[in-house]
PDB file of C-alpha atoms in Angstrom:
ATOM      1  CA  MET A   1     105.263  85.540  67.848  1.00 75.00           C
ATOM      2  CA  PHE A   2     108.039  88.473  66.302  1.00 75.00           C
ATOM      3  CA  GLN A   3     105.165  89.326  64.046  1.00 78.00           C
ATOM      4  CA  LYS A   4     102.375  89.606  66.510  1.00 78.00           C
ATOM      5  CA  THR A   5     104.586  91.623  68.855  1.00 80.00           C
ATOM      6  CA  LEU A   6     106.917  93.934  67.113  1.00 80.00           C
ATOM      7  CA  GLY A   7     105.223  93.705  63.936  1.00 81.00           C
ATOM      8  CA  SER A   8     104.899  97.414  64.130  1.00 87.00           C
ATOM      9  CA  ASP A   9     106.181  99.652  61.069  1.00 85.00           C
ATOM     10  CA  TYR A  10     108.433 101.351  63.173  1.00 85.00           C
ATOM     11  CA  LEU A  11     110.188 100.824  66.563  1.00 85.00           C
ATOM     12  CA  LEU A  12     112.211 102.871  68.658  1.00 84.00           C
ATOM     13  CA  LEU A  13     114.371 101.142  71.085  1.00 79.00           C
ATOM     14  CA  PRO A  14     116.329 101.768  73.944  1.00 76.00           C
ATOM     15  CA  PRO A  15     119.893 100.095  74.287  1.00 71.00           C
ATOM     16  CA  SER A  16     119.369  97.102  76.504  1.00 70.00           C
ATOM     17  CA  VAL A  17     115.947  95.707  75.457  1.00 71.00           C
ATOM     18  CA  ALA A  18     114.395  93.549  78.093  1.00 66.00           C
ATOM     19  CA  VAL A  19     117.122  94.353  80.551  1.00 70.00           C
ATOM     20  CA  TRP A  20     115.297  97.565  80.735  1.00 74.00           C
ATOM     21  CA  LYS A  21     116.354  99.065  84.486  1.00 74.00           C
ATOM     22  CA  GLY A  22     119.383 100.729  83.092  1.00 70.00           C
ATOM     23  CA  ASP A  23     117.535 102.189  80.260  1.00 75.00           C
ATOM     24  CA  VAL A  24     116.601 106.034  80.885  1.00 76.00           C
ATOM     25  CA  GLY A  25     112.732 107.194  79.507  1.00 80.00           C
ATOM     26  CA  ALA A  26     111.409 109.924  77.285  1.00 84.00           C
ATOM     27  CA  SER A  27     109.130 111.908  78.553  1.00 86.00           C
ATOM     28  CA  GLN A  28     105.202 111.744  76.771  1.00 89.00           C
ATOM     29  CA  THR A  29     106.348 115.032  74.245  1.00 88.00           C
ATOM     30  CA  LEU A  30     108.429 112.770  72.317  1.00 89.00           C
ATOM     31  CA  ALA A  31     105.374 110.268  72.012  1.00 92.00           C
ATOM     32  CA  ASN A  32     103.134 113.363  71.240  1.00 92.00           C
ATOM     33  CA  LYS A  33     105.776 114.524  68.868  1.00 89.00           C
ATOM     34  CA  ILE A  34     106.203 111.398  66.969  1.00 89.00           C
ATOM     35  CA  ARG A  35     102.049 111.478  66.577  1.00 90.00           C
ATOM     36  CA  SER A  36     102.321 114.849  65.432  1.00 87.00           C
ATOM     37  CA  VAL A  37     103.891 113.751  61.834  1.00 84.00           C
ATOM     38  CA  ASP A  38     101.542 113.693  59.111  1.00 82.00           C
ATOM     39  CA  GLY A  39     100.743 110.008  57.688  1.00 83.00           C
ATOM     40  CA  VAL A  40     101.585 108.262  61.591  1.00 88.00           C
ATOM     41  CA  GLY A  41      98.149 106.122  62.304  1.00 90.00           C
ATOM     42  CA  ALA A  42      99.774 104.683  66.042  1.00 93.00           C
ATOM     43  CA  VAL A  43     101.747 105.030  68.609  1.00 95.00           C
ATOM     44  CA  SER A  44     102.139 102.608  71.794  1.00 96.00           C
ATOM     45  CA  THR A  45     104.801 102.795  74.034  1.00 95.00           C
ATOM     46  CA  LEU A  46     106.297 100.594  77.043  1.00 94.00           C
ATOM     47  CA  ARG A  47     106.803 101.606  80.357  1.00 95.00           C
ATOM     48  CA  TYR A  48     109.358 100.140  82.865  1.00 94.00           C
ATOM     49  CA  ALA A  49     109.229  99.404  86.860  1.00 95.00           C
ATOM     50  CA  GLN A  50     110.906  97.097  88.798  1.00 94.00           C
ATOM     51  CA  SER A  51     108.950  95.020  91.701  1.00 95.00           C
ATOM     52  CA  TYR A  52     109.280  92.081  93.977  1.00 92.00           C
ATOM     53  CA  THR A  53     106.402  89.878  95.053  1.00 89.00           C
ATOM     54  CA  ARG A  54     106.673  86.760  97.645  1.00 77.00           C
ATOM     55  CA  SER A  55     107.314  83.707  96.229  1.00 60.00           C
ATOM     56  CA  GLU A  56     108.051  79.836  97.371  1.00 53.00           C
ATOM     57  CA  SER A  57     110.896  79.224  94.564  1.00 42.00           C
ATOM     58  CA  ALA A  58     112.371  82.970  94.841  1.00 38.00           C
ATOM     59  CA  SER A  59     115.333  84.559  92.703  1.00 41.00           C
ATOM     60  CA  VAL A  60     117.248  85.377  95.483  1.00 38.00           C
ATOM     61  CA  LYS A  61     117.717  82.709  97.893  1.00 43.00           C
ATOM     62  CA  GLY A  62     116.873  82.736 101.543  1.00 43.00           C
ATOM     63  CA  ALA A  63     115.426  86.269 100.701  1.00 51.00           C
ATOM     64  CA  GLY A  64     111.321  84.818  99.851  1.00 69.00           C
ATOM     65  CA  GLU A  65     111.493  87.269  96.922  1.00 81.00           C
ATOM     66  CA  THR A  66     110.986  87.308  93.097  1.00 88.00           C
ATOM     67  CA  THR A  67     112.210  90.480  90.954  1.00 92.00           C
ATOM     68  CA  ILE A  68     109.380  91.177  88.541  1.00 95.00           C
ATOM     69  CA  SER A  69     110.033  93.731  85.324  1.00 95.00           C
ATOM     70  CA  VAL A  70     106.508  95.670  85.709  1.00 97.00           C
ATOM     71  CA  MET A  71     105.407  96.877  81.823  1.00 96.00           C
ATOM     72  CA  GLY A  72     102.732 100.115  81.527  1.00 97.00           C
ATOM     73  CA  ILE A  73     100.931  99.688  78.421  1.00 96.00           C
ATOM     74  CA  ASP A  74      97.988 101.612  77.078  1.00 96.00           C
ATOM     75  CA  PRO A  75      95.845  99.096  75.946  1.00 95.00           C
ATOM     76  CA  VAL A  76      94.043 100.594  73.748  1.00 95.00           C
ATOM     77  CA  GLU A  77      97.182 102.147  71.724  1.00 95.00           C
ATOM     78  CA  TYR A  78      98.999  98.580  71.887  1.00 95.00           C
ATOM     79  CA  LEU A  79      96.367  96.771  70.445  1.00 94.00           C
ATOM     80  CA  LYS A  80      96.430  99.216  66.914  1.00 93.00           C
ATOM     81  CA  VAL A  81     100.384  97.886  66.409  1.00 93.00           C
ATOM     82  CA  ALA A  82     101.153  94.864  68.403  1.00 92.00           C
ATOM     83  CA  SER A  83      99.036  91.790  70.124  1.00 92.00           C
ATOM     84  CA  MET A  84     100.321  89.213  72.983  1.00 93.00           C
ATOM     85  CA  ASP A  85     100.531  85.037  72.425  1.00 92.00           C
ATOM     86  CA  PHE A  86      97.854  84.114  75.419  1.00 95.00           C
ATOM     87  CA  GLN A  87      98.446  80.617  77.752  1.00 96.00           C
ATOM     88  CA  GLN A  88      95.261  81.266  79.469  1.00 97.00           C
ATOM     89  CA  GLY A  89      92.312  83.879  79.015  1.00 96.00           C
ATOM     90  CA  ASN A  90      91.814  85.735  76.008  1.00 94.00           C
ATOM     91  CA  GLN A  91      92.745  89.120  74.482  1.00 93.00           C
ATOM     92  CA  PRO A  92      89.508  90.640  74.497  1.00 95.00           C
ATOM     93  CA  GLU A  93      88.741  90.565  78.213  1.00 96.00           C
ATOM     94  CA  ALA A  94      92.408  90.656  79.388  1.00 97.00           C
ATOM     95  CA  PHE A  95      92.586  94.137  77.537  1.00 97.00           C
ATOM     96  CA  GLY A  96      89.450  95.242  78.407  1.00 96.00           C
ATOM     97  CA  ALA A  97      90.232  94.541  82.098  1.00 97.00           C
ATOM     98  CA  LEU A  98      93.177  96.879  81.691  1.00 97.00           C
ATOM     99  CA  VAL A  99      91.263  99.416  79.995  1.00 95.00           C
ATOM    100  CA  ARG A 100      89.175  99.786  83.441  1.00 92.00           C
ATOM    101  CA  ASP A 101      92.456 101.556  85.289  1.00 85.00           C
ATOM    102  CA  GLU A 102      92.002  99.171  88.107  1.00 92.00           C
ATOM    103  CA  ARG A 103      94.567  96.770  89.366  1.00 97.00           C
ATOM    104  CA  ASN A 104      94.178  94.326  86.953  1.00 98.00           C
ATOM    105  CA  VAL A 105      97.358  92.488  85.476  1.00 98.00           C
ATOM    106  CA  ILE A 106      98.439  90.121  82.951  1.00 98.00           C
ATOM    107  CA  VAL A 107     101.365  87.789  83.462  1.00 97.00           C
ATOM    108  CA  ASN A 108     103.500  86.311  81.008  1.00 96.00           C
ATOM    109  CA  GLY A 109     104.230  82.396  81.118  1.00 95.00           C
ATOM    110  CA  ILE A 110     107.363  82.290  82.814  1.00 95.00           C
ATOM    111  CA  LEU A 111     106.218  84.363  85.869  1.00 95.00           C
ATOM    112  CA  ALA A 112     102.710  81.608  85.882  1.00 95.00           C
ATOM    113  CA  ALA A 113     104.780  78.704  86.082  1.00 93.00           C
ATOM    114  CA  GLN A 114     107.620  80.037  88.693  1.00 89.00           C
ATOM    115  CA  ALA A 115     105.042  81.598  91.185  1.00 90.00           C
ATOM    116  CA  ASN A 116     102.458  78.682  90.166  1.00 91.00           C
ATOM    117  CA  LEU A 117      99.877  81.393  89.018  1.00 94.00           C
ATOM    118  CA  LYS A 118      96.376  81.533  87.173  1.00 96.00           C
ATOM    119  CA  VAL A 119      93.461  83.563  85.981  1.00 97.00           C
ATOM    120  CA  GLY A 120      91.829  84.933  89.051  1.00 96.00           C
ATOM    121  CA  ASP A 121      94.331  84.856  91.531  1.00 96.00           C
ATOM    122  CA  THR A 122      96.138  87.436  92.790  1.00 96.00           C
ATOM    123  CA  LEU A 123      99.638  89.091  92.567  1.00 96.00           C
ATOM    124  CA  PRO A 124     101.156  91.014  95.218  1.00 95.00           C
ATOM    125  CA  LEU A 125     103.562  93.729  94.032  1.00 96.00           C
ATOM    126  CA  SER A 126     105.742  95.634  96.066  1.00 95.00           C
ATOM    127  CA  THR A 127     105.268  99.905  95.075  1.00 96.00           C
ATOM    128  CA  PRO A 128     106.448 102.669  96.403  1.00 95.00           C
ATOM    129  CA  GLU A 129     103.180 103.174  97.671  1.00 90.00           C
ATOM    130  CA  GLY A 130     103.226 100.028  99.630  1.00 94.00           C
ATOM    131  CA  GLN A 131     101.917  96.351  98.912  1.00 94.00           C
ATOM    132  CA  GLN A 132      99.205  96.612  95.912  1.00 95.00           C
ATOM    133  CA  ASP A 133      97.268  93.032  95.426  1.00 96.00           C
ATOM    134  CA  TYR A 134      96.648  92.796  91.684  1.00 97.00           C
ATOM    135  CA  ARG A 135      94.161  90.306  89.960  1.00 97.00           C
ATOM    136  CA  ILE A 136      95.480  88.064  87.166  1.00 97.00           C
ATOM    137  CA  VAL A 137      93.164  88.194  84.023  1.00 98.00           C
ATOM    138  CA  ALA A 138      95.181  86.437  81.787  1.00 98.00           C
ATOM    139  CA  VAL A 139      98.713  84.840  81.322  1.00 98.00           C
ATOM    140  CA  GLY A 140     100.157  86.361  78.117  1.00 96.00           C
ATOM    141  CA  GLY A 141     103.168  88.207  76.558  1.00 93.00           C
ATOM    142  CA  GLU A 142     105.580  89.244  74.061  1.00 92.00           C
ATOM    143  CA  VAL A 143     108.689  88.268  72.595  1.00 89.00           C
ATOM    144  CA  ILE A 144     110.705  90.911  74.428  1.00 86.00           C
ATOM    145  CA  SER A 145     109.911  89.474  78.098  1.00 87.00           C
ATOM    146  CA  ALA A 146     109.373  85.965  76.980  1.00 86.00           C
ATOM    147  CA  LYS A 147     112.268  84.708  78.850  1.00 90.00           C
ATOM    148  CA  ILE A 148     111.895  87.362  82.273  1.00 93.00           C
ATOM    149  CA  ASN A 149     109.496  87.556  85.032  1.00 95.00           C
ATOM    150  CA  THR A 150     107.005  90.315  83.276  1.00 96.00           C
ATOM    151  CA  ALA A 151     103.502  91.518  84.524  1.00 97.00           C
ATOM    152  CA  TYR A 152     101.382  93.745  82.316  1.00 98.00           C
ATOM    153  CA  ILE A 153      99.519  96.719  83.815  1.00 98.00           C
ATOM    154  CA  SER A 154      97.953  99.368  82.393  1.00 97.00           C
ATOM    155  CA  GLN A 155     100.014 103.058  82.380  1.00 97.00           C
ATOM    156  CA  ALA A 156      97.619 104.753  84.373  1.00 96.00           C
ATOM    157  CA  VAL A 157      98.072 102.437  86.960  1.00 97.00           C
ATOM    158  CA  MET A 158     101.813 102.335  87.092  1.00 97.00           C
ATOM    159  CA  LYS A 159     101.662 106.317  87.299  1.00 96.00           C
ATOM    160  CA  ALA A 160      99.551 105.867  90.173  1.00 96.00           C
ATOM    161  CA  ASP A 161     101.419 103.069  92.297  1.00 97.00           C
ATOM    162  CA  PHE A 162     104.961 103.374  90.675  1.00 97.00           C
ATOM    163  CA  ARG A 163     104.791 106.873  90.334  1.00 96.00           C
ATOM    164  CA  LYS A 164     106.214 106.252  86.457  1.00 94.00           C
ATOM    165  CA  SER A 165     105.203 108.120  83.223  1.00 94.00           C
ATOM    166  CA  GLU A 166     108.368 107.727  80.966  1.00 93.00           C
ATOM    167  CA  ASP A 167     108.025 105.815  78.182  1.00 93.00           C
ATOM    168  CA  ILE A 168     111.577 103.406  76.839  1.00 90.00           C
ATOM    169  CA  LEU A 169     109.816 101.623  73.922  1.00 90.00           C
ATOM    170  CA  PHE A 170     107.897 103.033  70.993  1.00 91.00           C
ATOM    171  CA  GLN A 171     105.809 101.122  68.483  1.00 91.00           C
ATOM    172  CA  VAL A 172     104.590 103.361  65.190  1.00 90.00           C
ATOM    173  CA  ASN A 173     102.195 102.476  62.485  1.00 90.00           C
ATOM    174  CA  LEU A 174     101.665 104.649  59.306  1.00 87.00           C
ATOM    175  CA  ARG A 175      98.246 104.993  58.394  1.00 85.00           C
ATOM    176  CA  PRO A 176      97.294 103.031  55.304  1.00 81.00           C
ATOM    177  CA  ALA A 177      98.970 103.710  51.510  1.00 70.00           C
ATOM    178  CA  GLN A 178     101.852 105.422  53.130  1.00 67.00           C
ATOM    179  CA  THR A 179     105.047 104.015  52.418  1.00 66.00           C
ATOM    180  CA  LEU A 180     107.817 103.597  54.820  1.00 66.00           C
ATOM    181  CA  ARG A 181     110.871 105.394  52.880  1.00 68.00           C
ATOM    182  CA  ARG A 182     108.657 108.344  52.748  1.00 69.00           C
ATOM    183  CA  TRP A 183     108.230 109.102  56.589  1.00 71.00           C
ATOM    184  CA  ASN A 184     111.670 108.072  57.435  1.00 72.00           C
ATOM    185  CA  SER A 185     113.479 111.244  57.344  1.00 70.00           C
ATOM    186  CA  GLY A 186     110.707 112.984  59.589  1.00 73.00           C
ATOM    187  CA  LEU A 187     110.843 110.563  62.362  1.00 76.00           C
ATOM    188  CA  ASN A 188     114.633 110.758  62.532  1.00 74.00           C
ATOM    189  CA  THR A 189     114.622 113.918  62.404  1.00 76.00           C
ATOM    190  CA  ILE A 190     112.541 114.138  65.705  1.00 79.00           C
ATOM    191  CA  VAL A 191     114.365 111.495  67.666  1.00 75.00           C
ATOM    192  CA  GLU A 192     117.801 113.535  66.264  1.00 74.00           C
ATOM    193  CA  ASP A 193     116.026 117.105  68.006  1.00 66.00           C
ATOM    194  CA  TYR A 194     114.719 115.733  71.671  1.00 61.00           C
ATOM    195  CA  PRO A 195     117.571 115.938  73.826  1.00 53.00           C
ATOM    196  CA  PRO A 196     116.987 112.869  75.868  1.00 50.00           C
ATOM    197  CA  VAL A 197     117.181 110.504  73.114  1.00 49.00           C
ATOM    198  CA  PRO A 198     120.668 110.701  71.354  1.00 42.00           C
ATOM    199  CA  SER A 199     122.626 110.694  75.117  1.00 34.00           C
ATOM    200  CA  HIS A 200     120.957 109.127  77.518  1.00 38.00           C
ATOM    201  CA  PHE A 201     117.721 106.932  75.617  1.00 41.00           C
ATOM    202  CA  GLY A 202     119.879 105.723  72.720  1.00 44.00           C
ATOM    203  CA  ALA A 203     116.983 104.903  70.817  1.00 47.00           C
ATOM    204  CA  ARG A 204     116.808 104.448  67.057  1.00 47.00           C
ATOM    205  CA  VAL A 205     114.412 104.482  64.236  1.00 51.00           C
ATOM    206  CA  TYR A 206     114.383 101.117  62.368  1.00 50.00           C
ATOM    207  CA  GLY A 207     111.831 100.579  59.519  1.00 51.00           C
TER     208      GLY A 207
END
């Protein structure tokens, strides 16, 4: 599962992995600068928003709410560097639904089990634009959020509903026949020169 979801050539990680609330993201400028490095083939980013849904088995006792980590992905770029492990549904159909930039959502296994969710159900989520209903297109996920209630939506929908466009995690693949050592310096230079990264984002390049 690590290889499927975190098997990219490089990872730029925030200080707190999975507990995303305390992380400050970077603007899209950083991802674009990484893409501009000669030899980089694909860059996928994760974005984060916190939400809540009504649930009979609530994480907040008596409040009737379950806290959910909402992750925004670019379904096209994500599949260039990683994949998910699915318990219900399948990857082509699930990511195809996210590509349409509608309110479609992939929920992970722990959220599906806790809230008794399945493919085809509706998941109501609290957003800055009010409560929105999302159609569950698959149950699946990745290793970082395996033990946290997590929902995956497209980045376009996240921007519209949650007003979030900051990237908190980057996965980078090089083009075929490129070597990691050759590109370490260029990628690290971009990270070091990007002001939010050292003091707020806390990213480091691993490869």
